[in-house]
C-alpha cells in the first residue's frame, strides 16, 4: 500500500534533516507501529504520507502512484483514501454527529446522507447513543473515539494515528488500540505513531523504529 524509497525530508532552516534515506514497505492490510523518541521524525513521516509536507528526495508510492509528484489539486484525492487520528481531538463546537459528518459534507455529500453515514461510524466506535451530545458533555476517551469515527467515516483504505492515546490512561488506551485492531481486521491498513510501550507489549505488531530521522533495521 505504502512504499518509501530513499525518502529524505529537511525543513527549511533546520540544522539537521527530519528524515534521512528511508526505505520501507507497508503491505495492504498490515498494522504497524511507528516508534521513536520525541523529535525522531514520526509526525513528519505521517505528514509526508498525507501530502501535508513534501519530501526533498526519494519517492513515496501509494497504491503504485508516486505521491511526491502530485500537484496540489491532486492532494485532496489522496486524502480521501486516508483517515487521520490525532492526539488532540480538535472537535468543533457542534454535536458529536456533526463533527463526524463534516468531512463528508466538505467533500460534497448531501447533509442527510452524511448524517446517516456519521451515525454508522459512531456505531462502529460504540458512541451511537451520544450522537446528539456536544463534545464537552462526553469524556476524553469518548472524544478520542469521535475523532476515530471522523477518521473512518469516508471508509479510508489507510488509517494513520499520531500518538492517539497520548492523553488517555491505560485502560482507555487499550480500548482505542482494540478499535484500531477491529478496523484492521476489516481490511484497513493501519499505521500508529506511539510512545506507548505498555500497549506495544500487550499487542505486539511489526514496528518501524525511527532514531533521529533514520530508520533502525
Ligand atoms: P516526532 O513526531 O517524532 O516528535 P517530528 O516529525 O515532529 O518528530 O520532528 C522531527 C524533527 O523535525 C524535529 O527535529 C523537529 O524539531 C523538526 N520539525 C518538525 N516540524 C518542523 C517544522 N515545521 N519546521 C522546522 N522543523 C520541524
XYZ file of C-alpha atoms and ligand atoms in Angstrom, residues 11-12 14 18 36-45 47 53 162, ligand 1:
44
model
C 12.624 21.529 6.958
C 13.640 24.937 5.711
C 16.658 23.301 10.203
C 13.989 15.398 9.935
C 10.823 6.673 18.344
C 11.679 9.451 20.781
C 10.171 12.881 20.560
C 11.737 14.651 17.565
C 12.673 11.367 15.831
C 10.514 12.251 12.805
C 7.260 10.319 13.395
C 4.865 13.197 12.682
C 6.907 14.223 9.669
C 6.644 10.710 8.220
C 2.625 14.222 7.099
C 4.688 18.074 3.680
C -0.323 10.297 15.693
P 8.197 13.367 16.309
O 6.815 13.331 15.736
O 8.876 12.025 16.312
O 8.251 14.026 17.649
P 8.691 15.398 14.288
O 8.443 14.771 12.963
O 7.638 16.281 14.859
O 9.118 14.265 15.336
O 10.037 16.251 14.188
C 11.241 15.764 13.605
C 12.253 16.903 13.556
O 11.827 17.913 12.651
C 12.465 17.603 14.897
O 13.831 17.982 14.999
C 11.576 18.831 14.787
O 12.079 19.880 15.580
C 11.674 19.151 13.298
N 10.465 19.807 12.784
C 9.218 19.306 12.810
N 8.344 20.154 12.212
C 9.085 21.211 11.786
C 8.778 22.417 11.095
N 7.526 22.700 10.685
N 9.794 23.271 10.829
C 11.062 23.012 11.215
N 11.431 21.875 11.868
C 10.447 20.989 12.166
